[in-house]
PDB file of C-alpha atoms in Angstrom:
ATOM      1  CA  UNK V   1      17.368  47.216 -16.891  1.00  0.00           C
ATOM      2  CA  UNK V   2      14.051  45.673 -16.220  1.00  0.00           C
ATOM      3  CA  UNK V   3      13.656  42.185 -15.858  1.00  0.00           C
ATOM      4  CA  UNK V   4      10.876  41.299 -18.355  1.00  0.00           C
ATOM      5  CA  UNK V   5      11.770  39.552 -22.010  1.00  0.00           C
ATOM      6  CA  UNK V   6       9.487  38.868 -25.147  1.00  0.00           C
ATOM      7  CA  UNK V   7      10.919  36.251 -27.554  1.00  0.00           C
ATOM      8  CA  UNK V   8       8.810  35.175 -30.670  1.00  0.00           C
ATOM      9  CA  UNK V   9       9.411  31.831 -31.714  1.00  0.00           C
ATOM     10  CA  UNK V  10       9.937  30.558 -28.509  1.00  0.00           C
ATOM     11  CA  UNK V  11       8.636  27.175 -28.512  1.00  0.00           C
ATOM     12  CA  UNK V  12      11.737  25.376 -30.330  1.00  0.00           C
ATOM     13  CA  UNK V  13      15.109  25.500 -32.164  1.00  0.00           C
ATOM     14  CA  UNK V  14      16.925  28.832 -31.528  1.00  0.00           C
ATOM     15  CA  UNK V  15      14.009  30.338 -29.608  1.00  0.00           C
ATOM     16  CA  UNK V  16      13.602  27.912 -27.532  1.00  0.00           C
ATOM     17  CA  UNK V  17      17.151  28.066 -26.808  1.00  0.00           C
ATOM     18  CA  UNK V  18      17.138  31.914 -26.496  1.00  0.00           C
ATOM     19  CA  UNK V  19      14.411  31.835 -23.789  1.00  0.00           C
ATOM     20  CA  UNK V  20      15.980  29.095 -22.052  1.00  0.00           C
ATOM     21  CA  UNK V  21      19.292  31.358 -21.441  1.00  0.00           C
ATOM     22  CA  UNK V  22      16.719  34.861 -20.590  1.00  0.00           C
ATOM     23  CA  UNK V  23      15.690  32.051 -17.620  1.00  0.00           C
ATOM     24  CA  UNK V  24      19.159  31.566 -16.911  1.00  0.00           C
ATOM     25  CA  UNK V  25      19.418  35.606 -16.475  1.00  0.00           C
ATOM     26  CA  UNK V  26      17.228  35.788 -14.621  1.00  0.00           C
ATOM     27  CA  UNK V  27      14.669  37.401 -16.970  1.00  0.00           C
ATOM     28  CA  UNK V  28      10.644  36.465 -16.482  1.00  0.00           C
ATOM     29  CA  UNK V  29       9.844  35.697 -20.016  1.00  0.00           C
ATOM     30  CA  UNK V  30       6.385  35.871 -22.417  1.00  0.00           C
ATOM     31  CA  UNK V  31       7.163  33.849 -26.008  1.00  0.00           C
ATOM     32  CA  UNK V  32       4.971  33.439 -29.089  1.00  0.00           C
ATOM     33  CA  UNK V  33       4.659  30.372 -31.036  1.00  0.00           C
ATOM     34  CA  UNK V  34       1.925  29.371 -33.629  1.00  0.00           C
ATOM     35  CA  UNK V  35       0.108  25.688 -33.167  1.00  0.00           C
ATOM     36  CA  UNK V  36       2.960  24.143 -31.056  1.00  0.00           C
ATOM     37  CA  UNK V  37       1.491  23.403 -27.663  1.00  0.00           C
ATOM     38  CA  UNK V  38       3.349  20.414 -27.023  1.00  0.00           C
ATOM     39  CA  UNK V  39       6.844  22.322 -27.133  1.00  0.00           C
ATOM     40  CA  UNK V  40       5.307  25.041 -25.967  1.00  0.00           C
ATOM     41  CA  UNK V  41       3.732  23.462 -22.636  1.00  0.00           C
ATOM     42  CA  UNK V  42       7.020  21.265 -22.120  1.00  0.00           C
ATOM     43  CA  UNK V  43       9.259  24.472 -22.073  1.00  0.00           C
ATOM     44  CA  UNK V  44       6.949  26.691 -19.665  1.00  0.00           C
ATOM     45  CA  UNK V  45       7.642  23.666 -17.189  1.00  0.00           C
ATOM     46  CA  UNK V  46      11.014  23.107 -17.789  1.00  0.00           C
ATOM     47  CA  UNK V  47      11.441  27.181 -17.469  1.00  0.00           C
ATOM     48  CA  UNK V  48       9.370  27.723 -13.931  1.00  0.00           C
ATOM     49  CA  UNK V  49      11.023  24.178 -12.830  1.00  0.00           C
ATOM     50  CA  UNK V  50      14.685  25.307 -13.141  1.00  0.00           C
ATOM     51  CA  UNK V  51      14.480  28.878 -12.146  1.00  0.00           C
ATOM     52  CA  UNK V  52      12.557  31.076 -10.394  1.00  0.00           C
ATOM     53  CA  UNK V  53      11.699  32.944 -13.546  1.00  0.00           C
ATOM     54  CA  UNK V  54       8.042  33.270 -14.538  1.00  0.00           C
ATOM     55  CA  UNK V  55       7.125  32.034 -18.009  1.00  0.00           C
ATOM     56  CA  UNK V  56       3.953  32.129 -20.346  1.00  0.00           C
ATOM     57  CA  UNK V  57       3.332  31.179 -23.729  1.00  0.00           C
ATOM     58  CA  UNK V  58       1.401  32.694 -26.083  1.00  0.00           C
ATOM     59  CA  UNK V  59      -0.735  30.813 -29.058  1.00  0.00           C
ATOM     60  CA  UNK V  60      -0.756  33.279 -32.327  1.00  0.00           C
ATOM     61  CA  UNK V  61      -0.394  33.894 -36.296  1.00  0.00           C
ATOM     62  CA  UNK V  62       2.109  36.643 -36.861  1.00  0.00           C
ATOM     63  CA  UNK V  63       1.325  36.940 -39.856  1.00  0.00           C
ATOM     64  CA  UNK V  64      -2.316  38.566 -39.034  1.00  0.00           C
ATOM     65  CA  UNK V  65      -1.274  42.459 -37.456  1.00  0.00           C
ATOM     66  CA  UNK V  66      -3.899  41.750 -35.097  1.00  0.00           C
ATOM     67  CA  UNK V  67      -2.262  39.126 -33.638  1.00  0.00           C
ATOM     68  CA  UNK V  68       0.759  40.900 -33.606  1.00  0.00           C
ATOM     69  CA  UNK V  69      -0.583  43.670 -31.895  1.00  0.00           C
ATOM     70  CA  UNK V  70      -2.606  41.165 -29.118  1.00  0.00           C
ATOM     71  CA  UNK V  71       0.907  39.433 -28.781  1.00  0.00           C
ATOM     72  CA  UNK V  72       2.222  43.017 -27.183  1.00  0.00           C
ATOM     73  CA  UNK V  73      -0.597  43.764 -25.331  1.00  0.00           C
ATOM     74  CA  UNK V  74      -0.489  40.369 -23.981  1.00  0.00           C
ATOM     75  CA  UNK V  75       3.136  40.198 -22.720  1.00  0.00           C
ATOM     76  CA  UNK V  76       2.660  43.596 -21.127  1.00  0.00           C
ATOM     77  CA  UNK V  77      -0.283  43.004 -19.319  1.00  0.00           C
ATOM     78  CA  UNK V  78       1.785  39.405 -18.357  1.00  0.00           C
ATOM     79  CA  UNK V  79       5.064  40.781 -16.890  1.00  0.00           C
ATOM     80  CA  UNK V  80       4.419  44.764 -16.300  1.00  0.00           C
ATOM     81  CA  UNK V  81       7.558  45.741 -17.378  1.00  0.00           C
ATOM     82  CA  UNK V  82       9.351  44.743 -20.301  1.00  0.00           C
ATOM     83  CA  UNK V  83      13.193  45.338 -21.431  1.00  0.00           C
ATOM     84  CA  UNK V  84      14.464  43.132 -24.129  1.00  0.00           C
ATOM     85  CA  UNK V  85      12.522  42.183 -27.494  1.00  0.00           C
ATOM     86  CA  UNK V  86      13.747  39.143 -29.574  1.00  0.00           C
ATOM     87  CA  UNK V  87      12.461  38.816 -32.537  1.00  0.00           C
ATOM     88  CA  UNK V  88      12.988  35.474 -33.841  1.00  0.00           C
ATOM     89  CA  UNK V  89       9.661  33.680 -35.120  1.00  0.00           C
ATOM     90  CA  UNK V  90       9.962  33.063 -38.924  1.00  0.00           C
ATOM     91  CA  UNK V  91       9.831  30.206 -41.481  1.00  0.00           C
ATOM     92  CA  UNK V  92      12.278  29.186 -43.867  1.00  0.00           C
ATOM     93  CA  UNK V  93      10.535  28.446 -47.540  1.00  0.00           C
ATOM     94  CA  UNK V  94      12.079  28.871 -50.500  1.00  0.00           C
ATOM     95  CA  UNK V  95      10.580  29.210 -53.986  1.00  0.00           C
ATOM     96  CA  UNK V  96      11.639  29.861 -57.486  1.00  0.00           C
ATOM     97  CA  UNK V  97      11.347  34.052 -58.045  1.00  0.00           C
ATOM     98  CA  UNK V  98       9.537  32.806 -61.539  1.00  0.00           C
ATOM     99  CA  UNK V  99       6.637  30.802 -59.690  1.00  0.00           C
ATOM    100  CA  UNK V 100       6.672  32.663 -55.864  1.00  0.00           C
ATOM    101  CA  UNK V 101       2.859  32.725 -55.589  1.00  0.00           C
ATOM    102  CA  UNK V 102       1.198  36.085 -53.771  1.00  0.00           C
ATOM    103  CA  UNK V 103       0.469  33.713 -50.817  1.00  0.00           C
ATOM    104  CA  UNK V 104       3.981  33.297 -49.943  1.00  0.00           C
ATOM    105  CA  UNK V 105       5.360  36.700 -50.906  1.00  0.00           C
ATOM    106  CA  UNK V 106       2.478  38.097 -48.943  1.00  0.00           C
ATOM    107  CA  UNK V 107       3.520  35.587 -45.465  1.00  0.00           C
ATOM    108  CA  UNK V 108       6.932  35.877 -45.868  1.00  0.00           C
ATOM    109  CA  UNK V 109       6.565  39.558 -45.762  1.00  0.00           C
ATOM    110  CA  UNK V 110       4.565  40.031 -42.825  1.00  0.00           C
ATOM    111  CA  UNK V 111       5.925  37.483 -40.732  1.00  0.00           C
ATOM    112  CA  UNK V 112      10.004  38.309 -41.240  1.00  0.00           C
ATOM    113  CA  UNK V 113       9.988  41.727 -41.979  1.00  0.00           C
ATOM    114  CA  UNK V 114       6.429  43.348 -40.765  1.00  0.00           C
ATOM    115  CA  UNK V 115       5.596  41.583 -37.459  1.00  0.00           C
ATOM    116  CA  UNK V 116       9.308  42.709 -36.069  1.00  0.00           C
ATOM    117  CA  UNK V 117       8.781  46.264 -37.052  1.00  0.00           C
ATOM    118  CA  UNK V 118       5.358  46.603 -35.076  1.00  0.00           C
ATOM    119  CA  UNK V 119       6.767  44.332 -32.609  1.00  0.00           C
ATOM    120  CA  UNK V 120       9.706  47.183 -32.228  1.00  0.00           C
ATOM    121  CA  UNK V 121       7.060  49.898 -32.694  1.00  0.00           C
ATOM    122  CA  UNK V 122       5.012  48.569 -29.653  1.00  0.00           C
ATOM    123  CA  UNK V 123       7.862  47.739 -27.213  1.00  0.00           C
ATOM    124  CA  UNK V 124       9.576  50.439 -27.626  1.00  0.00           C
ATOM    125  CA  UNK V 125       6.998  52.965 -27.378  1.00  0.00           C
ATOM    126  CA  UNK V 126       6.353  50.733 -23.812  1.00  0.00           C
ATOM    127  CA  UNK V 127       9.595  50.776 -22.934  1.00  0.00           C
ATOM    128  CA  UNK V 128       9.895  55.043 -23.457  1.00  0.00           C
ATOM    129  CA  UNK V 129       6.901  55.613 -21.453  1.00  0.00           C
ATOM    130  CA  UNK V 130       7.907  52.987 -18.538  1.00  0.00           C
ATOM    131  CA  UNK V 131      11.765  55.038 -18.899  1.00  0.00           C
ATOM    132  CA  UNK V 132      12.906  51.561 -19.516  1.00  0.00           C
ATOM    133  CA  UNK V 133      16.417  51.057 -21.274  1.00  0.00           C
ATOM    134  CA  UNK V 134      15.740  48.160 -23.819  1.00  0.00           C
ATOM    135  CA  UNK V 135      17.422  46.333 -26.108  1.00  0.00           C
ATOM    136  CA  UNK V 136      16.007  45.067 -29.248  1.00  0.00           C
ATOM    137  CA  UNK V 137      17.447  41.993 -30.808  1.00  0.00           C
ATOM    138  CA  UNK V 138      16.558  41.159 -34.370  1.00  0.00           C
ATOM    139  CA  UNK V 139      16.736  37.499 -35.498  1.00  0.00           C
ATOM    140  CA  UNK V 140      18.339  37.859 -39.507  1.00  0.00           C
ATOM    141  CA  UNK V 141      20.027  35.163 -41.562  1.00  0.00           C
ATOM    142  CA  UNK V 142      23.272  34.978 -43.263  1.00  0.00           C
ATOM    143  CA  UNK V 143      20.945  34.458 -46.013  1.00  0.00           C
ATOM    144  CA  UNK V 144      20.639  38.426 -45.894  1.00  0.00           C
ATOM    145  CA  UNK V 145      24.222  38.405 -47.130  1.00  0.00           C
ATOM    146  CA  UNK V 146      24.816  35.822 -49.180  1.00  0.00           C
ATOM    147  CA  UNK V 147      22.810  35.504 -52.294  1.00  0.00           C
ATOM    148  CA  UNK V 148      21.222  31.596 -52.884  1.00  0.00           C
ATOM    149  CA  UNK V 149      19.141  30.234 -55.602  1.00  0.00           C
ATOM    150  CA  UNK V 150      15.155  30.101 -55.076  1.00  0.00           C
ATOM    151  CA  UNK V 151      15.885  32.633 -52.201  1.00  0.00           C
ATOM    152  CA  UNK V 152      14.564  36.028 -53.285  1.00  0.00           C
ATOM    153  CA  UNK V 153      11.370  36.459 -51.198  1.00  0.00           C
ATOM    154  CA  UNK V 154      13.041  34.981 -47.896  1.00  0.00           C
ATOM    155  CA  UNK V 155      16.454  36.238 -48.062  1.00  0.00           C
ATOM    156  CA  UNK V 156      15.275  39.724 -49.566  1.00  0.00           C
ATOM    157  CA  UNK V 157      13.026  39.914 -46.036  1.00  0.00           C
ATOM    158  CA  UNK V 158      16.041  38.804 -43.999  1.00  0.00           C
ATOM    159  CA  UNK V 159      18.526  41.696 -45.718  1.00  0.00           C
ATOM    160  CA  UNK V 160      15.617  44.363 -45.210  1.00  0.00           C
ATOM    161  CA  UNK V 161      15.405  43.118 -41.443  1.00  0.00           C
ATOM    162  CA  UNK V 162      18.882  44.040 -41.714  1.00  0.00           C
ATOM    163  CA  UNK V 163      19.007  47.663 -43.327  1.00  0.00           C
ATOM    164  CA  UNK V 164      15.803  48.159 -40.756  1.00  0.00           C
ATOM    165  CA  UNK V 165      17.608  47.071 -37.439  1.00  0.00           C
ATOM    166  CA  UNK V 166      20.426  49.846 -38.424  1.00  0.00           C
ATOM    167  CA  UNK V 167      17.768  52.874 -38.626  1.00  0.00           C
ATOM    168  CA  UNK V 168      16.026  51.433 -35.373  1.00  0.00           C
ATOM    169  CA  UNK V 169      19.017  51.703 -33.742  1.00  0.00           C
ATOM    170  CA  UNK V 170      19.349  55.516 -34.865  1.00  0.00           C
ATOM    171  CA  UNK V 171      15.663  56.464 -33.731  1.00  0.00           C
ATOM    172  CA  UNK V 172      15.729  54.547 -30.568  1.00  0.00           C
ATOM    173  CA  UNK V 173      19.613  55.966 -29.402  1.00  0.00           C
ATOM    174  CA  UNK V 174      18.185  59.055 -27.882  1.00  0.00           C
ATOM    175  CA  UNK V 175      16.233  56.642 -25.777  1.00  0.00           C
ATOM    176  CA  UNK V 176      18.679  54.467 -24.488  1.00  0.00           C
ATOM    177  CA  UNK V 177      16.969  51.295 -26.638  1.00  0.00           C
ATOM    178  CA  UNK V 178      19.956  49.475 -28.036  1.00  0.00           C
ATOM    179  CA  UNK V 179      18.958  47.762 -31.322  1.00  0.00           C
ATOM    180  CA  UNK V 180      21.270  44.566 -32.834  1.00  0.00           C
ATOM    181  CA  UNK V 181      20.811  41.896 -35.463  1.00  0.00           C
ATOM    182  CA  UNK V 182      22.128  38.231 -35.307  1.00  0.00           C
ATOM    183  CA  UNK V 183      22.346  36.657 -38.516  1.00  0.00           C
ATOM    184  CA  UNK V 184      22.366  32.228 -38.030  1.00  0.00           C
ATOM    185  CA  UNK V 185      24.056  30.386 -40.465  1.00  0.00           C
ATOM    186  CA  UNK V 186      22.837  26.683 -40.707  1.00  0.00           C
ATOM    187  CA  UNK V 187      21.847  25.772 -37.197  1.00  0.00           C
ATOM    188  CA  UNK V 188      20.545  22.438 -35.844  1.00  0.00           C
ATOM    189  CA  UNK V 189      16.984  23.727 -34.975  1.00  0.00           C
ATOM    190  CA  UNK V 190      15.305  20.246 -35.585  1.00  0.00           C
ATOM    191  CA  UNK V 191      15.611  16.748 -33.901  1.00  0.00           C
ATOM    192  CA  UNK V 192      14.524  14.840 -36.560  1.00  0.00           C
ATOM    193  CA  UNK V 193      16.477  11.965 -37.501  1.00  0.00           C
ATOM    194  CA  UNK V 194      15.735  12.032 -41.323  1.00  0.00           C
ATOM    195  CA  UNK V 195      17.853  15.284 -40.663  1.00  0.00           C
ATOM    196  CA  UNK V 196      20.935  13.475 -39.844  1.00  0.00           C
ATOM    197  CA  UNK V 197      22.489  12.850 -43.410  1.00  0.00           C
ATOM    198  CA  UNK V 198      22.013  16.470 -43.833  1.00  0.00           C
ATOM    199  CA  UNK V 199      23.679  17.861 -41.019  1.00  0.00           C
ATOM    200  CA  UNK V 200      26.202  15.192 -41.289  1.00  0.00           C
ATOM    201  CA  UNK V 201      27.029  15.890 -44.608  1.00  0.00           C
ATOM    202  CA  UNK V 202      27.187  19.925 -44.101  1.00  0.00           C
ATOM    203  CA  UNK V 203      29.321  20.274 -41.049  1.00  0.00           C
ATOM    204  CA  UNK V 204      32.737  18.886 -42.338  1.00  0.00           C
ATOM    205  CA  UNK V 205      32.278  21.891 -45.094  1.00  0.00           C
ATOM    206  CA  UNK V 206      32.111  24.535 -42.646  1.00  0.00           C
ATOM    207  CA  UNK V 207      35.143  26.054 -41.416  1.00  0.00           C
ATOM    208  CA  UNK V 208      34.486  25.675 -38.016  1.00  0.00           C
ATOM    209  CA  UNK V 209      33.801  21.895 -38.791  1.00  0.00           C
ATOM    210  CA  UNK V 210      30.241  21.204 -37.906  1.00  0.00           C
ATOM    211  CA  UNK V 211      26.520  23.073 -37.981  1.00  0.00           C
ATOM    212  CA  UNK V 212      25.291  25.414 -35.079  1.00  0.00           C
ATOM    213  CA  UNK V 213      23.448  24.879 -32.361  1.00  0.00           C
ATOM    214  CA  UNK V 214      20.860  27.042 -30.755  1.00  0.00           C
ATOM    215  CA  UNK V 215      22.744  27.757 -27.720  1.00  0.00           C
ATOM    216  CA  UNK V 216      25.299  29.258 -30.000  1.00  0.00           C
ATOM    217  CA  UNK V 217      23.109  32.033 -31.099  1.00  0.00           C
ATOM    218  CA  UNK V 218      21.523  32.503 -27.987  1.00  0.00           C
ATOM    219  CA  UNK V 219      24.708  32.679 -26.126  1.00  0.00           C
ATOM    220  CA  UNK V 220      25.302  35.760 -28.466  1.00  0.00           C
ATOM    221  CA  UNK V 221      22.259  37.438 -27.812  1.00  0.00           C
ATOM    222  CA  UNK V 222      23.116  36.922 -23.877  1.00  0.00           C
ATOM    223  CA  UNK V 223      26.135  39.268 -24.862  1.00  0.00           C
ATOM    224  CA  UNK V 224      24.279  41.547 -26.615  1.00  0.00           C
ATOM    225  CA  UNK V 225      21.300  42.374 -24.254  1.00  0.00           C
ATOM    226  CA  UNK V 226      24.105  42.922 -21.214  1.00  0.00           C
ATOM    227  CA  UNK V 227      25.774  45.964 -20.108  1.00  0.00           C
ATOM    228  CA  UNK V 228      29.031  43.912 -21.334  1.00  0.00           C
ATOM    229  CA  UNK V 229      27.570  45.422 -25.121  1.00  0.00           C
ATOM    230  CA  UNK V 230      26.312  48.466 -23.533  1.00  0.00           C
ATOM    231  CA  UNK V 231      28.161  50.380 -26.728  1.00  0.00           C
ATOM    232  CA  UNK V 232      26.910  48.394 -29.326  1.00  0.00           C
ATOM    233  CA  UNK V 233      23.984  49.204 -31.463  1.00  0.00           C
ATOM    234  CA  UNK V 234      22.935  49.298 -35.249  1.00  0.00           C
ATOM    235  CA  UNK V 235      25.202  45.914 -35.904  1.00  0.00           C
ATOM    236  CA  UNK V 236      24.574  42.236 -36.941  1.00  0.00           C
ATOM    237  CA  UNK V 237      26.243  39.498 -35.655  1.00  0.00           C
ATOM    238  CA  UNK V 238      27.198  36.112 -37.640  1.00  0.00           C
ATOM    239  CA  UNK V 239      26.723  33.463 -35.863  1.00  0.00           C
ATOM    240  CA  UNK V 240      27.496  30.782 -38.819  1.00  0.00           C
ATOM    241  CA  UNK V 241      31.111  29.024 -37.879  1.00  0.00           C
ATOM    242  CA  UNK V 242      33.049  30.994 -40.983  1.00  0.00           C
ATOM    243  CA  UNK V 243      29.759  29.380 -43.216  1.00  0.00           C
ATOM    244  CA  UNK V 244      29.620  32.191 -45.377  1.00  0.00           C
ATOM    245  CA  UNK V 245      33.099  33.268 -45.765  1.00  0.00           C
ATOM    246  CA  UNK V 246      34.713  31.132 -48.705  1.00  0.00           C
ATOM    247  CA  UNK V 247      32.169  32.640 -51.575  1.00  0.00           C
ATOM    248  CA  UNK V 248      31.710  30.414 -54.994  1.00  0.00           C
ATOM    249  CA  UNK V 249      34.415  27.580 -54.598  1.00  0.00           C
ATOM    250  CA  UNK V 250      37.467  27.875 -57.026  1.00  0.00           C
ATOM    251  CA  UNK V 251      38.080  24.376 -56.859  1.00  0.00           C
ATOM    252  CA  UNK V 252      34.675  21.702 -56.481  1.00  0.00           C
ATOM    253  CA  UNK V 253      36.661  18.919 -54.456  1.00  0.00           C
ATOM    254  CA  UNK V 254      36.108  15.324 -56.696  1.00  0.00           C
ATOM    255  CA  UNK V 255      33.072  13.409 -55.785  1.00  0.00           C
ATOM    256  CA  UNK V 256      31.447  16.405 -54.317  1.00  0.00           C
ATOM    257  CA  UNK V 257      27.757  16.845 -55.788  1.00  0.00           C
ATOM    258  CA  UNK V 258      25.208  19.779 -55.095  1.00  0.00           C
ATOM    259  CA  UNK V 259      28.478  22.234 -54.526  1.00  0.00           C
ATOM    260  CA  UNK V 260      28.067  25.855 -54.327  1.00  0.00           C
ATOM    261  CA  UNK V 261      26.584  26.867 -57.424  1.00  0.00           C
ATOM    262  CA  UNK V 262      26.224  23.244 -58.150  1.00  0.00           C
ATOM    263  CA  UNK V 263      23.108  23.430 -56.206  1.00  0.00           C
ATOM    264  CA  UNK V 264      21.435  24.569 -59.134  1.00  0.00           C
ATOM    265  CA  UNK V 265      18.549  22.515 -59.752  1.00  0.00           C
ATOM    266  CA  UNK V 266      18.732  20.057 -62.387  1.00  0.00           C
ATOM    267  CA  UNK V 267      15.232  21.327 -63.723  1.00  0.00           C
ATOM    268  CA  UNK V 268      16.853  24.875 -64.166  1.00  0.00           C
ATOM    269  CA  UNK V 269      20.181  23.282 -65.395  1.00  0.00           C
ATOM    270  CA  UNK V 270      18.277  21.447 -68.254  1.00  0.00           C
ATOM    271  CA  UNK V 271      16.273  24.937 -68.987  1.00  0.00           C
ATOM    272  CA  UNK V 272      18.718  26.829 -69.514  1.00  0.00           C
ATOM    273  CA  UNK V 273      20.323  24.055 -71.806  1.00  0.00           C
ATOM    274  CA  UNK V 274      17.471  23.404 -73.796  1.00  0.00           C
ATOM    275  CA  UNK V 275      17.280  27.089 -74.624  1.00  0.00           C
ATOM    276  CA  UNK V 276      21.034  26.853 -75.975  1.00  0.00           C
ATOM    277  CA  UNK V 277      20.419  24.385 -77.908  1.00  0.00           C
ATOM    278  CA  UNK V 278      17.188  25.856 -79.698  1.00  0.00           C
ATOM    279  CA  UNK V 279      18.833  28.970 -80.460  1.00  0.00           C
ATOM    280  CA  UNK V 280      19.661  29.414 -84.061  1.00  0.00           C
TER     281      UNK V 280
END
């Protein structure tokens, strides 16, 4: 397998921590990231200063086709020869189905589903030409499984991420282009202090006892672009601690608020009441 690696999102969270381990094997690496030059510059150095691997960044809206299409170009012209594709630039934003606006619909779509499938479409046609094996690695969401409230737009694009990364793997096969999903549950992907009550709150209620970390999921995706998974293609990966396992709670624990379905919003909750109580 060659030894060059595209990974959108790069610049933090679980990009940054995927691109950090394709250093580690040894892999010279191009990553996208959209208006974060700060993280962006600081993990180019860090990259080139622990490993001989060579690293660029690249500045761009994935949401605009061009761009998506300059991104490829770009990272081919960079390294020459590239053999693994991560997918994994996206935005979480929730909204209620009744007031999603076209705006969102429209950038949710193109930058979770659309800009991985021309992303695929462009790689791998560069990686059949060059005679390249690949593999393809699709960044999903457990949110692709599990049903949420306000989560129709983002969650629908992580499931069809899902259903597409199985009939990739089909047409790519003949080429020797392995294509996987890995679906994050709640991972750590921010710093941020006002954070802290969150994550504090949610790790106890996982099974494995605390939130993910993005060297988790990229430790994952190092088994998945090795030889070690060399038979495994058209499959998604949890990587979520057991997050997703329990389903609606039979039992809400006392002095637990905002618990499973209790996470209803109050707004909808009072609704829905008010409609009860106008009905004759």
């Amino acid at each position: 397998m060659g030894k060059g690696a595209l990974v959108t999102g790069g610049s933090s969270g679980i990009g940054r921590g995927i691109v950090r381990m394709l250093a580690e094997e040894g892999f010279d690496i191009v990553f996208g990231h959209f208006q974060d030059d700060a993280n962006a510059t600081s993990l180019v150095r860090e990259v080139e200063e622990a490993s001989n691997s060579r690293c660029e960044a690249f500045d761009g809206d994935l949401t605009q086709s061009s761009v998506v299409l300059e991104l490829a170009r770009f990272a081919v012209a960079s390294l020459g020869a590239i053999s693994v594709l991560v997918n994994n630039a996206g935005v979480t934003q929730y909204t209620e189905t009744r007031e999603a606006s076209l705006e969102t619909i429209d950038a949710l779509y193109a930058l979770v589903f659309r800009a991985p499938v021309v992303l695929t479409r462009e790689l791998s046609r560069h990686m059949i030409s060059s005679q390249l094996p690949g593999v393809v690695i699709n960044i999903a969401s457990t949110r692709a499984f599990r049903a949420y409230p306000q989560d129709s737009v983002y969650g629908g694009m992580k499931a069809a991420l899902v259903r597409a990364t199985e009939s990739m793997a089909l047409d790519l096969a003949p080429f020797k282009i392995r294509v996987n999903a890995v679906a994050p549950g709640a991972i750590r992907v921010r710093e941020d202090a006002a954070f802290d009550p969150f994550y504090a709150a949610l790790g106890p209620r996982i099974p494995q006892g605390r939130v993910g970390r993005p060297q988790d999921v990229a430790e994952v995706v190092r088994w998945l672009i090795s030889d070690r998974a060399g038979y495994v293609t058209g499959s998604t990966v949890r990587v979520d601690g057991g997050l997703i396992l329990p389903g609606m709670p039979e039992h809400v624990p006392e002095g637990f608020t905002n618990y499973g379905w209790g996470a209803l919003s109050e707004r909808t909750l009072k609704e829905t009441s008010s409609r009860s109580e106008a009905t004759p």
